[in-house]
Amino acid sequence: MAASMCDVFSFCVGVAGRARVAVEVRFVSSAKGKGLFATQPIQKGETIFIERPLVAAQFLWNALYRYRACDHCLRALEKAEENAQRLTGKPGQVLPHPELCTVRKDLHQNCPHCQVTYCSTECLLAAAEQYHRVLCPGPSQDDPLHPLNKLQEAWRSVHYPPETASIMLMARMVATVKQAKDKDRWIRLFSQFCNKTANEEEEIVHKLLGDKFKGQLELLRRLFTEALYEEALSQWFTPDGFRSLFALVGTNGQGIGTSSLSQWVHACDALELKPQDREQLDAFIDQLYKDIETATGEFLNCEGSGLFVLQSCCNHSCVPNAETSFPENNFLLHVTALEDIKPGEEICISYLDCCQRERSRHSRHKILRENYLFVCSCPKCLAEADEPNMTSEEEDDEEDEEGEPEDAELGDEMTDV
């Protein structure tokens, strides 16, 4: 049974007046499923809508490596200077303009039972109200034999960085239903996300867990059942149902990234400074990021994923007219217009990053097939339909007469959208 649009829009912050929701969900085709369409003129640069997820969770390796985030909204908890010190490996690193850091440690709260940290009392209460009463391990937070800890350790043993999903997103889905007074409403909301065939689901699981995915999936299902079984969701705990749940999260999970340092940098960019002071500050920030790259590599943010009902209705285009971002340093997703959008026009985002969108049509299709199981037919792909079926790297090989591994072009895949 489909959830009503009232159910859907109740999770979109835009209906509260912070951004108008000038969109509607329509059926597009059997191949594409649903799509999101403008109902009013939308100007370039306008925030189309702001949405909070049904559920969200930080990636487990990300949390283990001390990327400290609010356990509910994923807001970064470190001060910008602390963040810079950890990422550069320099305990004495000092940032200019410390007043620009927005982190309020005086507002942070811990669960009184398990001590997980929240950015505010509001998040502590929201988590307790929705799912945390079921998931709170109490004094067993660090007990390796606690069922949830066994489940998380098993997940970390089969899904290594760069992470694209978390078993705890699925756990919070179950816990939400277990705690809900209206269980059917939440089941309907979760059923909104796209479904795949059995073979497609196996491909997604294979992508997440590797070649031994069948045995690993069964181990995770057993541990998941021991920790969380719920009669109202009994289908989710069967082998077929668990595979479907796994595929739902793997396909629809939207990556979330937060960073107190990034917020500080944006605030620095907005400062009105004398030319010489601006040059010095920009040089400092450039060097800071070079030091971070040397010490930490590409893992800069608190990272996780969430399930967003409206965002999940946005289809992909290699020439998108909208983009997603998290400018509030938490799990609130902003969808912003990249160009003017007319009423009745479909709102499309890109599942590829900027570099991937500049690759050959064949390279783009390969990434999309492997991660999202569809063939793109956007205007750019149709215009390039007569191009040779070779990846961008293969084209370079012909020019350089040098070989590369077959999957070399996948080194910078962005699978959490």
Short mmCIF file of C-alpha atoms in Angstrom, two decimals, residues 42-379:
data_model
loop_
_atom_site.label_atom_id
_atom_site.label_comp_id
_atom_site.label_asym_id
_atom_site.label_seq_id
_atom_site.Cartn_x
_atom_site.Cartn_y
_atom_site.Cartn_z
CA ILE A 42 11.80 27.60 -10.02
CA GLN A 43 14.73 29.97 -10.49
CA LYS A 44 18.38 29.01 -10.78
CA GLY A 45 19.97 28.96 -7.31
CA GLU A 46 16.63 28.57 -5.52
CA THR A 47 16.24 25.95 -2.82
CA ILE A 48 13.54 23.67 -4.22
CA PHE A 49 12.94 21.85 -0.95
CA ILE A 50 14.62 20.84 2.30
CA GLU A 51 14.03 17.34 3.58
CA ARG A 52 14.90 15.39 6.68
CA PRO A 53 15.38 11.63 6.37
CA LEU A 54 13.02 8.98 7.66
CA VAL A 55 16.11 7.44 9.27
CA ALA A 56 19.84 8.15 9.12
CA ALA A 57 22.95 6.56 10.60
CA GLN A 58 26.67 7.26 10.66
CA PHE A 59 28.91 4.75 8.90
CA LEU A 60 30.42 2.33 11.40
CA TRP A 61 34.09 2.60 10.37
CA ASN A 62 33.71 6.38 10.22
CA ALA A 63 32.51 6.43 13.84
CA LEU A 64 35.20 3.95 14.94
CA TYR A 65 37.91 6.24 13.57
CA ARG A 66 36.74 9.09 15.86
CA TYR A 67 34.76 11.15 13.38
CA ARG A 68 32.49 12.46 16.12
CA ALA A 69 28.93 13.18 15.02
CA CYS A 70 25.54 13.58 16.66
CA ASP A 71 24.05 10.09 16.91
CA HIS A 72 20.76 11.38 15.48
CA CYS A 73 21.30 14.20 12.97
CA LEU A 74 25.01 13.54 12.19
CA ARG A 75 26.01 17.13 13.01
CA ALA A 76 29.80 17.28 13.50
CA LEU A 77 30.59 17.58 17.21
CA GLU A 78 34.24 18.61 17.11
CA LYS A 79 35.23 22.26 17.15
CA ALA A 80 36.71 23.29 13.80
CA GLU A 81 40.16 23.62 15.38
CA GLU A 82 39.91 20.17 17.00
CA ASN A 83 38.83 18.79 13.64
CA ALA A 84 41.87 20.36 11.95
CA GLN A 85 44.19 19.04 14.64
CA ARG A 86 42.95 15.47 14.24
CA LEU A 87 42.91 15.50 10.44
CA THR A 88 46.41 17.03 10.13
CA GLY A 89 47.87 14.97 12.97
CA LYS A 90 49.13 18.25 14.49
CA PRO A 91 47.91 18.73 18.10
CA GLY A 92 49.16 22.32 18.08
CA GLN A 93 47.32 23.36 14.91
CA VAL A 94 45.64 26.74 15.49
CA LEU A 95 42.94 28.27 13.28
CA PRO A 96 42.49 32.01 12.84
CA HIS A 97 39.03 33.47 13.41
CA PRO A 98 37.95 30.81 15.93
CA GLU A 99 34.75 32.81 16.50
CA LEU A 100 33.50 31.53 13.13
CA CYS A 101 33.16 27.96 14.42
CA THR A 102 29.48 27.15 14.93
CA VAL A 103 29.86 24.08 17.17
CA ARG A 104 28.12 24.57 20.55
CA LYS A 105 29.59 22.05 22.96
CA ASP A 106 27.57 23.54 25.81
CA LEU A 107 24.45 22.14 24.09
CA HIS A 108 25.74 18.57 23.69
CA GLN A 109 23.87 15.84 25.56
CA ASN A 110 24.60 12.18 26.30
CA CYS A 111 22.08 9.37 26.56
CA PRO A 112 21.94 8.76 30.33
CA HIS A 113 21.95 4.99 29.76
CA CYS A 114 24.50 4.27 26.99
CA GLN A 115 26.30 7.63 26.81
CA VAL A 116 26.07 8.13 23.02
CA THR A 117 26.33 11.84 22.24
CA TYR A 118 23.80 14.19 20.67
CA CYS A 119 24.29 17.77 19.52
CA SER A 120 21.29 18.99 21.52
CA THR A 121 18.48 18.04 23.81
CA GLU A 122 16.17 18.14 20.77
CA CYS A 123 18.11 15.39 19.03
CA LEU A 124 18.36 13.28 22.19
CA LEU A 125 14.58 13.43 22.61
CA ALA A 126 13.86 12.89 18.89
CA ALA A 127 16.05 9.76 18.83
CA ALA A 128 14.46 8.39 22.01
CA GLU A 129 11.00 9.06 20.62
CA GLN A 130 11.62 7.38 17.26
CA TYR A 131 14.04 4.44 17.72
CA HIS A 132 16.65 4.74 20.48
CA ARG A 133 14.61 3.15 23.27
CA VAL A 134 14.78 -0.11 21.31
CA LEU A 135 18.43 0.22 20.27
CA CYS A 136 19.93 1.63 23.50
CA PRO A 137 22.36 -1.00 24.88
CA GLY A 138 22.51 0.70 28.27
CA PRO A 139 25.59 -0.28 30.29
CA SER A 140 26.42 -2.95 27.65
CA GLN A 141 27.54 -0.28 25.15
CA ASP A 142 31.09 -1.70 25.09
CA ASP A 143 30.18 -5.36 25.65
CA PRO A 144 31.32 -7.29 22.52
CA LEU A 145 28.73 -9.99 23.29
CA HIS A 146 25.75 -7.62 23.14
CA PRO A 147 23.64 -8.63 20.09
CA LEU A 148 23.87 -5.18 18.46
CA ASN A 149 27.63 -5.02 18.98
CA LYS A 150 28.01 -8.47 17.41
CA LEU A 151 25.94 -7.28 14.44
CA GLN A 152 28.04 -4.13 14.01
CA GLU A 153 31.32 -6.01 14.27
CA ALA A 154 30.13 -8.52 11.66
CA TRP A 155 29.21 -5.62 9.36
CA ARG A 156 32.62 -3.96 9.76
CA SER A 157 34.29 -7.27 8.91
CA VAL A 158 32.60 -7.41 5.48
CA HIS A 159 32.14 -3.74 4.47
CA TYR A 160 35.33 -1.71 4.55
CA PRO A 161 36.00 1.97 3.72
CA PRO A 162 35.14 3.72 1.53
CA GLU A 163 31.74 2.97 3.05
CA THR A 164 28.50 3.28 1.15
CA ALA A 165 25.96 1.82 3.60
CA SER A 166 25.41 0.83 7.22
CA ILE A 167 23.62 -2.09 8.82
CA MET A 168 22.51 0.39 11.50
CA LEU A 169 20.33 2.20 8.97
CA MET A 170 18.37 -1.04 8.65
CA ALA A 171 18.40 -1.46 12.44
CA ARG A 172 16.89 2.01 12.88
CA MET A 173 14.19 1.16 10.34
CA VAL A 174 13.19 -1.87 12.41
CA ALA A 175 13.47 0.00 15.71
CA THR A 176 11.29 2.82 14.35
CA VAL A 177 8.52 0.36 13.52
CA LYS A 178 8.92 -1.45 16.87
CA GLN A 179 8.48 1.84 18.79
CA ALA A 180 5.75 3.32 16.59
CA LYS A 181 2.15 3.49 17.71
CA ASP A 182 1.07 3.48 14.05
CA LYS A 183 3.30 0.72 12.71
CA ASP A 184 1.44 0.47 9.39
CA ARG A 185 2.18 4.12 8.57
CA TRP A 186 5.93 3.59 8.91
CA ILE A 187 5.81 0.36 6.93
CA ARG A 188 4.00 2.24 4.14
CA LEU A 189 6.64 5.00 4.21
CA PHE A 190 9.51 2.52 3.92
CA SER A 191 7.67 0.72 1.11
CA GLN A 192 7.91 3.93 -1.01
CA PHE A 193 11.49 3.18 -1.98
CA CYS A 194 12.20 1.46 -5.26
CA ASN A 195 12.14 -2.31 -5.47
CA LYS A 196 14.36 -4.56 -7.55
CA THR A 197 14.06 -8.04 -9.01
CA ALA A 198 15.71 -10.94 -7.18
CA ASN A 199 18.65 -10.95 -9.61
CA GLU A 200 19.13 -7.19 -9.29
CA GLU A 201 19.02 -7.46 -5.50
CA GLU A 202 21.78 -10.07 -5.61
CA GLU A 203 23.90 -7.74 -7.74
CA ILE A 204 23.52 -4.94 -5.18
CA VAL A 205 24.37 -7.24 -2.26
CA HIS A 206 27.36 -8.59 -4.20
CA LYS A 207 28.56 -5.01 -4.74
CA LEU A 208 28.32 -4.25 -1.01
CA LEU A 209 29.70 -7.48 0.42
CA GLY A 210 32.01 -8.94 -2.24
CA ASP A 211 32.34 -12.42 -3.76
CA LYS A 212 31.36 -14.37 -0.63
CA PHE A 213 28.20 -12.32 -0.20
CA LYS A 214 25.75 -15.22 0.19
CA GLY A 215 27.40 -16.60 3.32
CA GLN A 216 28.01 -13.13 4.72
CA LEU A 217 24.41 -12.09 4.07
CA GLU A 218 23.12 -15.14 5.94
CA LEU A 219 25.40 -14.40 8.92
CA LEU A 220 24.17 -10.80 9.02
CA ARG A 221 20.55 -11.94 8.74
CA ARG A 222 20.97 -14.32 11.68
CA LEU A 223 22.60 -11.66 13.87
CA PHE A 224 20.02 -9.07 12.74
CA THR A 225 17.20 -11.43 13.72
CA GLU A 226 18.73 -12.22 17.12
CA ALA A 227 19.08 -8.52 17.90
CA LEU A 228 15.92 -7.02 16.45
CA TYR A 229 13.17 -9.48 15.45
CA GLU A 230 9.74 -7.83 15.15
CA GLU A 231 6.59 -9.80 14.36
CA ALA A 232 5.03 -6.92 12.38
CA LEU A 233 8.06 -7.04 10.07
CA SER A 234 8.52 -10.82 9.97
CA GLN A 235 8.97 -10.75 6.16
CA TRP A 236 12.08 -8.56 6.55
CA PHE A 237 13.77 -11.33 8.56
CA THR A 238 13.31 -14.11 5.97
CA PRO A 239 16.21 -14.76 3.56
CA ASP A 240 14.34 -13.14 0.63
CA GLY A 241 12.99 -10.27 2.72
CA PHE A 242 16.38 -9.48 4.26
CA ARG A 243 17.99 -9.45 0.82
CA SER A 244 15.28 -7.04 -0.35
CA LEU A 245 15.82 -4.80 2.70
CA PHE A 246 19.56 -4.87 2.06
CA ALA A 247 19.03 -3.91 -1.58
CA LEU A 248 16.62 -1.12 -0.60
CA VAL A 249 19.26 0.50 1.59
CA GLY A 250 22.03 -0.12 -0.95
CA THR A 251 20.05 1.48 -3.77
CA ASN A 252 18.24 4.32 -2.00
CA GLY A 253 20.63 5.35 0.76
CA GLN A 254 21.72 8.97 0.23
CA GLY A 255 25.23 9.75 1.43
CA ILE A 256 25.46 12.43 4.14
CA GLY A 257 28.62 14.36 4.93
CA THR A 258 29.15 16.92 7.72
CA SER A 259 32.23 18.86 8.80
CA SER A 260 32.81 21.64 11.32
CA LEU A 261 36.02 22.53 9.48
CA SER A 262 34.16 22.90 6.18
CA GLN A 263 31.63 25.17 7.91
CA TRP A 264 34.49 27.29 9.26
CA VAL A 265 36.06 27.55 5.78
CA HIS A 266 32.76 28.69 4.26
CA ALA A 267 32.44 31.31 6.99
CA CYS A 268 35.99 32.48 6.23
CA ASP A 269 35.11 32.79 2.55
CA ALA A 270 32.28 35.16 3.49
CA LEU A 271 34.50 37.51 5.51
CA GLU A 272 35.06 41.00 4.14
CA LEU A 273 38.84 41.41 4.33
CA LYS A 274 41.53 43.65 2.92
CA PRO A 275 43.16 42.11 -0.21
CA GLN A 276 46.39 41.28 1.65
CA ASP A 277 44.50 39.68 4.56
CA ARG A 278 42.34 37.70 2.12
CA GLU A 279 45.42 36.42 0.32
CA GLN A 280 47.02 35.33 3.59
CA LEU A 281 43.88 33.55 4.81
CA ASP A 282 43.35 31.75 1.48
CA ALA A 283 47.01 30.63 1.49
CA PHE A 284 46.60 29.34 5.05
CA ILE A 285 43.49 27.33 4.13
CA ASP A 286 45.16 25.92 0.99
CA GLN A 287 48.11 24.72 3.05
CA LEU A 288 45.80 23.32 5.71
CA TYR A 289 44.04 21.13 3.15
CA LYS A 290 47.40 19.98 1.74
CA ASP A 291 48.45 18.94 5.25
CA ILE A 292 45.16 17.11 5.74
CA GLU A 293 45.53 15.29 2.42
CA THR A 294 49.02 14.16 3.42
CA ALA A 295 47.92 12.92 6.87
CA THR A 296 44.38 11.68 6.27
CA GLY A 297 43.77 11.37 2.55
CA GLU A 298 40.24 11.71 1.23
CA PHE A 299 38.33 10.96 4.45
CA LEU A 300 37.55 14.46 5.70
CA ASN A 301 33.93 14.32 6.87
CA CYS A 302 31.65 12.67 9.35
CA GLU A 303 29.88 10.32 6.94
CA GLY A 304 26.70 8.32 6.95
CA SER A 305 23.57 7.75 4.92
CA GLY A 306 19.84 8.30 5.17
CA LEU A 307 16.57 7.45 3.47
CA PHE A 308 14.88 10.52 1.97
CA VAL A 309 11.44 10.02 0.43
CA LEU A 310 11.35 13.02 -1.93
CA GLN A 311 15.03 12.90 -2.87
CA SER A 312 14.71 9.21 -3.74
CA CYS A 313 12.10 10.19 -6.36
CA CYS A 314 14.65 12.35 -8.21
CA ASN A 315 15.90 10.48 -11.26
CA HIS A 316 19.45 10.73 -12.58
CA SER A 317 20.68 12.84 -15.47
CA CYS A 318 24.23 13.39 -16.69
CA VAL A 319 23.12 17.02 -17.22
CA PRO A 320 21.18 17.60 -13.97
CA ASN A 321 19.04 20.65 -13.32
CA ALA A 322 19.32 20.29 -9.53
CA GLU A 323 21.85 19.19 -6.92
CA THR A 324 21.80 17.93 -3.32
CA SER A 325 23.85 19.30 -0.44
CA PHE A 326 23.98 19.45 3.38
CA PRO A 327 24.81 23.11 4.12
CA GLU A 328 23.44 23.06 7.67
CA ASN A 329 26.11 20.61 8.90
CA ASN A 330 23.49 17.97 9.74
CA PHE A 331 21.21 15.50 7.98
CA LEU A 332 18.88 18.14 6.47
CA LEU A 333 19.13 17.70 2.70
CA HIS A 334 18.80 20.75 0.45
CA VAL A 335 17.87 20.31 -3.22
CA THR A 336 18.88 23.42 -5.19
CA ALA A 337 18.14 24.37 -8.80
CA LEU A 338 21.17 24.53 -11.11
CA GLU A 339 19.12 26.28 -13.80
CA ASP A 340 15.66 27.74 -14.28
CA ILE A 341 13.02 24.98 -14.14
CA LYS A 342 9.58 25.35 -15.71
CA PRO A 343 6.31 23.95 -14.31
CA GLY A 344 5.87 20.37 -15.50
CA GLU A 345 9.64 19.85 -15.99
CA GLU A 346 11.23 16.87 -14.25
CA ILE A 347 13.73 17.66 -11.49
CA CYS A 348 16.84 15.53 -12.00
CA ILE A 349 20.01 15.20 -9.95
CA SER A 350 23.20 13.37 -10.87
CA TYR A 351 24.33 10.15 -9.23
CA LEU A 352 27.83 10.90 -10.61
CA ASP A 353 30.32 13.48 -9.41
CA CYS A 354 31.60 16.31 -11.63
CA CYS A 355 34.61 14.37 -12.92
CA GLN A 356 32.57 11.27 -13.71
CA ARG A 357 30.03 13.33 -15.68
CA GLU A 358 32.83 14.47 -18.01
CA ARG A 359 33.80 10.92 -18.91
CA SER A 360 32.72 9.09 -22.02
CA ARG A 361 29.16 7.83 -22.33
CA HIS A 362 30.39 4.25 -22.02
CA SER A 363 32.29 5.03 -18.79
CA ARG A 364 29.26 6.75 -17.29
CA HIS A 365 27.00 3.86 -18.21
CA LYS A 366 29.41 1.34 -16.69
CA ILE A 367 29.40 3.14 -13.32
CA LEU A 368 25.62 3.55 -13.32
CA ARG A 369 25.01 -0.08 -14.29
CA GLU A 370 27.33 -1.41 -11.60
CA ASN A 371 26.01 0.79 -8.80
CA TYR A 372 22.38 1.55 -9.70
CA LEU A 373 21.46 -1.14 -12.25
CA PHE A 374 20.07 1.09 -14.99
CA VAL A 375 21.11 2.46 -18.37
CA CYS A 376 20.92 6.25 -18.61
CA SER A 377 18.90 7.78 -21.46
CA CYS A 378 19.33 11.46 -20.53
CA PRO A 379 19.75 14.08 -23.31
#
